[in-house]
Amino acid sequence: KKISLKEIEDIYHFFELIKKQGQTLYLVTPCCPDYSKEKVGNQYNFTFNKIENGIGLVAKRLEKNIKDIHDFLRLNKIRFKHIISIGDFEAYSEKNLIKLNLTKKEFLKKTRINQKKIEKRFKIKKCVTKKMFSEIFGNEKVWEKNLKKFYNLIRKGNYGQSGLNEKILEDITKSRVSLYKKWYGNCSFMKYKEILISQAAEYATMGFLIKKKFKNSLVIGADHHRMSPFYLVGSNISVLYLKKNYIT
């Protein structure tokens, strides 16, 4: 997606610093489970009826540009590794389990299949694809502790370094309503906003845990770009987004 001049400058200086210090850049692409979908033209429409056995839409979108991203880094002599991991933490949500009629164990079994498919599909030297998100960045206890913390912060209007405010939060909610309807059905706007805040806390938790694990990290996202600021609620992690491949 298009980014601002300031974002470009920040990324440029970040890359220059990594090169100067001879350090490794960790690209991280958190991927959603392979939720069921239907193809509409060149895009997809989520149905959220079940978790299928593929790589998921985020990983599918990444696949189109991963060579370009890696070639750019090699050309600029930046050492890197690229972690591509399924967001298994979605199995920790009781709402998700009820919606899909799955136990936590059954949900995680399905995300494990998704991760194995990613491992087979991304047989690229610089890719790290064996482990799901919680296996790299913190177990369920770590996840839940930080999720609760960031949820409370966002509810109180504390948006960290994201630059968000109440108006932007409402605008993002509006952009997510059509997707939330597919998952939760018809709800009030305030209910959709509450759903967004719950998701925002997940992104804040991801950003915090990734940055904590790898100081020199960059998120390469491929879901809805409007969610990208939430990574910055709990850290100053760098984030770039590819244009999504699904309808919202």
Short mmCIF file of C-alpha atoms in Angstrom, two decimals:
data_model
loop_
_atom_site.label_atom_id
_atom_site.label_comp_id
_atom_site.label_asym_id
_atom_site.label_seq_id
_atom_site.Cartn_x
_atom_site.Cartn_y
_atom_site.Cartn_z
CA LYS A 1 0.00 0.00 0.00
CA LYS A 2 1.07 3.62 -0.33
CA ILE A 3 2.97 4.94 2.65
CA SER A 4 3.92 8.44 3.74
CA LEU A 5 7.26 10.11 3.07
CA LYS A 6 8.01 10.01 6.81
CA GLU A 7 7.42 6.25 6.90
CA ILE A 8 9.76 5.80 3.92
CA GLU A 9 12.44 7.91 5.63
CA ASP A 10 12.05 5.99 8.90
CA ILE A 11 12.43 2.65 7.10
CA TYR A 12 15.44 3.96 5.15
CA HIS A 13 17.25 5.06 8.34
CA PHE A 14 16.29 1.79 10.04
CA PHE A 15 17.85 -0.23 7.19
CA GLU A 16 20.95 1.97 7.15
CA LEU A 17 21.45 1.45 10.89
CA ILE A 18 21.14 -2.34 10.56
CA LYS A 19 23.68 -2.35 7.72
CA LYS A 20 26.09 -0.09 9.61
CA GLN A 21 25.96 -2.29 12.69
CA GLY A 22 26.19 -5.50 10.66
CA GLN A 23 23.06 -6.91 12.29
CA THR A 24 20.27 -9.15 11.03
CA LEU A 25 16.82 -7.85 10.12
CA TYR A 26 13.94 -10.08 11.18
CA LEU A 27 10.95 -9.84 8.88
CA VAL A 28 7.81 -11.22 10.51
CA THR A 29 4.56 -12.04 8.71
CA PRO A 30 1.84 -13.20 11.11
CA CYS A 31 -0.72 -15.17 9.09
CA CYS A 32 -4.37 -15.79 9.87
CA PRO A 33 -5.57 -19.41 9.95
CA ASP A 34 -6.94 -20.69 6.65
CA TYR A 35 -10.51 -19.57 7.25
CA SER A 36 -12.98 -20.72 4.60
CA LYS A 37 -13.55 -18.36 1.69
CA GLU A 38 -14.93 -18.14 -1.82
CA LYS A 39 -13.26 -16.58 -4.84
CA VAL A 40 -14.88 -13.46 -6.34
CA GLY A 41 -12.99 -12.31 -9.43
CA ASN A 42 -9.36 -11.84 -8.47
CA GLN A 43 -10.12 -11.54 -4.76
CA TYR A 44 -11.58 -13.68 -2.01
CA ASN A 45 -14.59 -13.34 0.25
CA PHE A 46 -14.34 -14.87 3.72
CA THR A 47 -17.20 -17.13 4.79
CA PHE A 48 -15.67 -18.10 8.16
CA ASN A 49 -17.51 -21.43 8.20
CA LYS A 50 -14.45 -23.50 9.08
CA ILE A 51 -10.66 -23.65 9.00
CA GLU A 52 -9.43 -25.25 5.79
CA ASN A 53 -6.16 -27.07 5.13
CA GLY A 54 -4.24 -24.54 3.04
CA ILE A 55 -1.81 -21.73 3.81
CA GLY A 56 -4.42 -19.00 4.38
CA LEU A 57 -5.02 -15.76 2.48
CA VAL A 58 -2.28 -13.69 4.14
CA ALA A 59 0.39 -16.26 3.25
CA LYS A 60 -1.11 -16.59 -0.23
CA ARG A 61 -0.80 -12.82 -0.69
CA LEU A 62 2.76 -12.78 0.63
CA GLU A 63 3.69 -15.47 -1.86
CA LYS A 64 3.19 -13.03 -4.75
CA ASN A 65 5.78 -10.51 -3.52
CA ILE A 66 8.18 -12.40 -1.27
CA LYS A 67 10.82 -12.74 -4.00
CA ASP A 68 10.73 -8.99 -4.69
CA ILE A 69 11.07 -8.21 -0.97
CA HIS A 70 13.99 -10.58 -0.50
CA ASP A 71 15.71 -9.47 -3.70
CA PHE A 72 15.50 -5.84 -2.55
CA LEU A 73 17.17 -6.68 0.76
CA ARG A 74 19.89 -8.74 -0.90
CA LEU A 75 20.54 -5.96 -3.43
CA ASN A 76 21.01 -3.54 -0.54
CA LYS A 77 23.23 -6.04 1.33
CA ILE A 78 20.91 -6.32 4.35
CA ARG A 79 21.16 -9.59 6.23
CA PHE A 80 17.73 -10.94 7.06
CA LYS A 81 15.51 -13.82 8.08
CA HIS A 82 11.79 -14.02 7.35
CA ILE A 83 9.48 -15.60 9.91
CA ILE A 84 6.11 -16.69 8.50
CA SER A 85 3.88 -17.98 11.27
CA ILE A 86 0.22 -18.82 11.76
CA GLY A 87 -1.57 -16.85 14.48
CA ASP A 88 -2.33 -19.88 16.65
CA PHE A 89 -3.30 -17.46 19.45
CA GLU A 90 -6.70 -17.19 17.75
CA ALA A 91 -7.40 -20.56 19.36
CA TYR A 92 -7.25 -18.89 22.79
CA SER A 93 -10.44 -16.94 22.06
CA GLU A 94 -13.60 -18.55 23.41
CA LYS A 95 -15.65 -16.60 20.83
CA ASN A 96 -13.63 -18.12 17.99
CA LEU A 97 -14.04 -21.63 19.38
CA ILE A 98 -17.81 -21.21 19.73
CA LYS A 99 -18.15 -19.72 16.24
CA LEU A 100 -16.29 -22.61 14.62
CA ASN A 101 -17.64 -25.26 16.99
CA LEU A 102 -14.12 -26.37 17.88
CA THR A 103 -12.23 -27.14 21.06
CA LYS A 104 -8.92 -25.35 21.61
CA LYS A 105 -7.10 -28.62 20.86
CA GLU A 106 -9.03 -29.08 17.60
CA PHE A 107 -8.38 -25.46 16.57
CA LEU A 108 -4.64 -25.79 17.21
CA LYS A 109 -4.55 -29.07 15.28
CA LYS A 110 -5.95 -27.22 12.27
CA THR A 111 -3.52 -24.29 12.58
CA ARG A 112 -0.69 -26.83 12.81
CA ILE A 113 -1.81 -28.17 9.43
CA ASN A 114 -1.82 -24.60 8.07
CA GLN A 115 1.73 -24.07 9.36
CA LYS A 116 2.98 -27.30 7.80
CA LYS A 117 1.50 -26.21 4.46
CA ILE A 118 3.35 -22.88 4.78
CA GLU A 119 6.56 -24.79 5.51
CA LYS A 120 6.11 -26.83 2.32
CA ARG A 121 5.13 -23.82 0.19
CA PHE A 122 7.88 -21.41 1.31
CA LYS A 123 10.97 -23.53 0.77
CA ILE A 124 13.18 -20.46 0.67
CA LYS A 125 16.56 -20.34 2.36
CA LYS A 126 15.88 -17.22 4.43
CA CYS A 127 12.40 -18.27 5.60
CA VAL A 128 11.65 -19.61 9.08
CA THR A 129 8.42 -21.56 8.76
CA LYS A 130 8.34 -24.48 11.19
CA LYS A 131 6.72 -22.79 14.19
CA MET A 132 3.44 -21.02 14.87
CA PHE A 133 3.39 -17.57 16.46
CA SER A 134 3.08 -18.63 20.10
CA GLU A 135 5.89 -21.14 19.69
CA ILE A 136 8.29 -18.33 18.82
CA PHE A 137 7.06 -15.27 20.68
CA GLY A 138 5.43 -16.58 23.86
CA ASN A 139 3.04 -19.23 25.09
CA GLU A 140 -0.65 -18.86 25.93
CA LYS A 141 0.05 -17.46 29.40
CA VAL A 142 2.38 -14.79 27.98
CA TRP A 143 -0.13 -13.99 25.25
CA GLU A 144 -3.12 -13.63 27.59
CA LYS A 145 -1.21 -11.47 30.07
CA ASN A 146 -0.16 -8.95 27.42
CA LEU A 147 -3.48 -9.10 25.57
CA LYS A 148 -5.32 -8.06 28.71
CA LYS A 149 -2.85 -5.24 29.31
CA PHE A 150 -3.20 -3.75 25.84
CA TYR A 151 -6.95 -4.24 25.75
CA ASN A 152 -7.29 -2.15 28.90
CA LEU A 153 -4.93 0.53 27.56
CA ILE A 154 -6.86 0.89 24.31
CA ARG A 155 -10.20 0.96 26.13
CA LYS A 156 -8.85 3.87 28.18
CA GLY A 157 -7.77 5.74 25.06
CA ASN A 158 -4.04 5.05 25.46
CA TYR A 159 -2.80 4.33 21.93
CA GLY A 160 0.95 4.36 22.57
CA GLN A 161 3.06 5.47 19.57
CA SER A 162 0.39 4.63 17.01
CA GLY A 163 -0.89 8.17 16.41
CA LEU A 164 -4.46 6.92 16.79
CA ASN A 165 -7.31 8.80 18.41
CA GLU A 166 -11.02 8.23 19.01
CA LYS A 167 -12.08 9.55 15.59
CA ILE A 168 -9.58 7.37 13.72
CA LEU A 169 -10.73 4.39 15.80
CA GLU A 170 -14.31 4.98 14.66
CA ASP A 171 -13.19 5.35 11.02
CA ILE A 172 -11.32 2.04 11.23
CA THR A 173 -14.40 0.42 12.77
CA LYS A 174 -16.49 1.58 9.79
CA SER A 175 -13.96 0.04 7.40
CA ARG A 176 -14.24 -3.30 9.23
CA VAL A 177 -18.03 -3.58 9.59
CA SER A 178 -18.63 -5.62 6.41
CA LEU A 179 -16.02 -8.18 7.50
CA TYR A 180 -17.32 -8.34 11.06
CA LYS A 181 -20.86 -8.95 9.79
CA LYS A 182 -19.64 -12.17 8.16
CA TRP A 183 -18.28 -13.38 11.48
CA TYR A 184 -20.63 -11.90 14.09
CA GLY A 185 -23.79 -11.07 12.09
CA ASN A 186 -25.72 -7.81 12.42
CA CYS A 187 -24.67 -5.84 15.51
CA SER A 188 -24.77 -2.27 16.73
CA PHE A 189 -21.91 0.04 15.79
CA MET A 190 -20.74 0.05 19.41
CA LYS A 191 -20.56 -3.75 19.35
CA TYR A 192 -18.46 -3.65 16.18
CA LYS A 193 -16.21 -1.07 17.83
CA GLU A 194 -15.77 -3.38 20.81
CA ILE A 195 -14.82 -6.19 18.42
CA LEU A 196 -12.26 -3.90 16.80
CA ILE A 197 -10.75 -3.02 20.19
CA SER A 198 -10.40 -6.72 20.98
CA GLN A 199 -8.61 -7.26 17.67
CA ALA A 200 -6.52 -4.13 18.16
CA ALA A 201 -5.24 -5.58 21.43
CA GLU A 202 -4.11 -8.67 19.50
CA TYR A 203 -2.09 -6.54 17.08
CA ALA A 204 -0.59 -4.53 19.94
CA THR A 205 0.39 -7.78 21.64
CA MET A 206 1.97 -9.12 18.46
CA GLY A 207 3.98 -5.92 17.96
CA PHE A 208 5.16 -5.93 21.56
CA LEU A 209 6.19 -9.61 21.57
CA ILE A 210 7.93 -9.43 18.19
CA LYS A 211 9.93 -6.35 19.17
CA LYS A 212 10.79 -7.89 22.52
CA LYS A 213 12.13 -11.03 20.82
CA PHE A 214 13.93 -9.30 17.94
CA LYS A 215 15.13 -5.73 18.35
CA ASN A 216 15.65 -5.30 14.60
CA SER A 217 12.25 -6.46 13.38
CA LEU A 218 9.88 -5.41 10.61
CA VAL A 219 6.32 -6.64 10.21
CA ILE A 220 5.31 -7.41 6.63
CA GLY A 221 1.52 -7.49 6.83
CA ALA A 222 -0.98 -8.61 4.20
CA ASP A 223 -4.33 -8.39 5.93
CA HIS A 224 -6.32 -5.13 6.17
CA HIS A 225 -3.83 -2.21 6.24
CA ARG A 226 -6.13 -0.19 8.52
CA MET A 227 -5.05 -2.50 11.34
CA SER A 228 -1.36 -1.65 10.95
CA PRO A 229 -1.24 1.24 13.51
CA PHE A 230 -2.28 -1.10 16.31
CA TYR A 231 1.11 -2.82 16.16
CA LEU A 232 2.51 0.46 17.54
CA VAL A 233 0.35 0.65 20.64
CA GLY A 234 2.88 -1.38 22.60
CA SER A 235 6.14 -0.80 20.73
CA ASN A 236 7.89 1.27 18.07
CA ILE A 237 8.14 -1.67 15.67
CA SER A 238 8.41 -0.94 11.93
CA VAL A 239 5.44 -2.07 9.82
CA LEU A 240 4.88 -2.33 6.06
CA TYR A 241 1.74 -3.69 4.41
CA LEU A 242 1.03 -5.38 1.10
CA LYS A 243 -2.34 -4.71 -0.49
CA LYS A 244 -4.81 -7.33 0.73
CA ASN A 245 -6.32 -9.97 -1.54
CA TYR A 246 -9.74 -10.28 0.08
CA ILE A 247 -12.98 -8.29 0.10
CA THR A 248 -14.01 -6.27 3.15
#
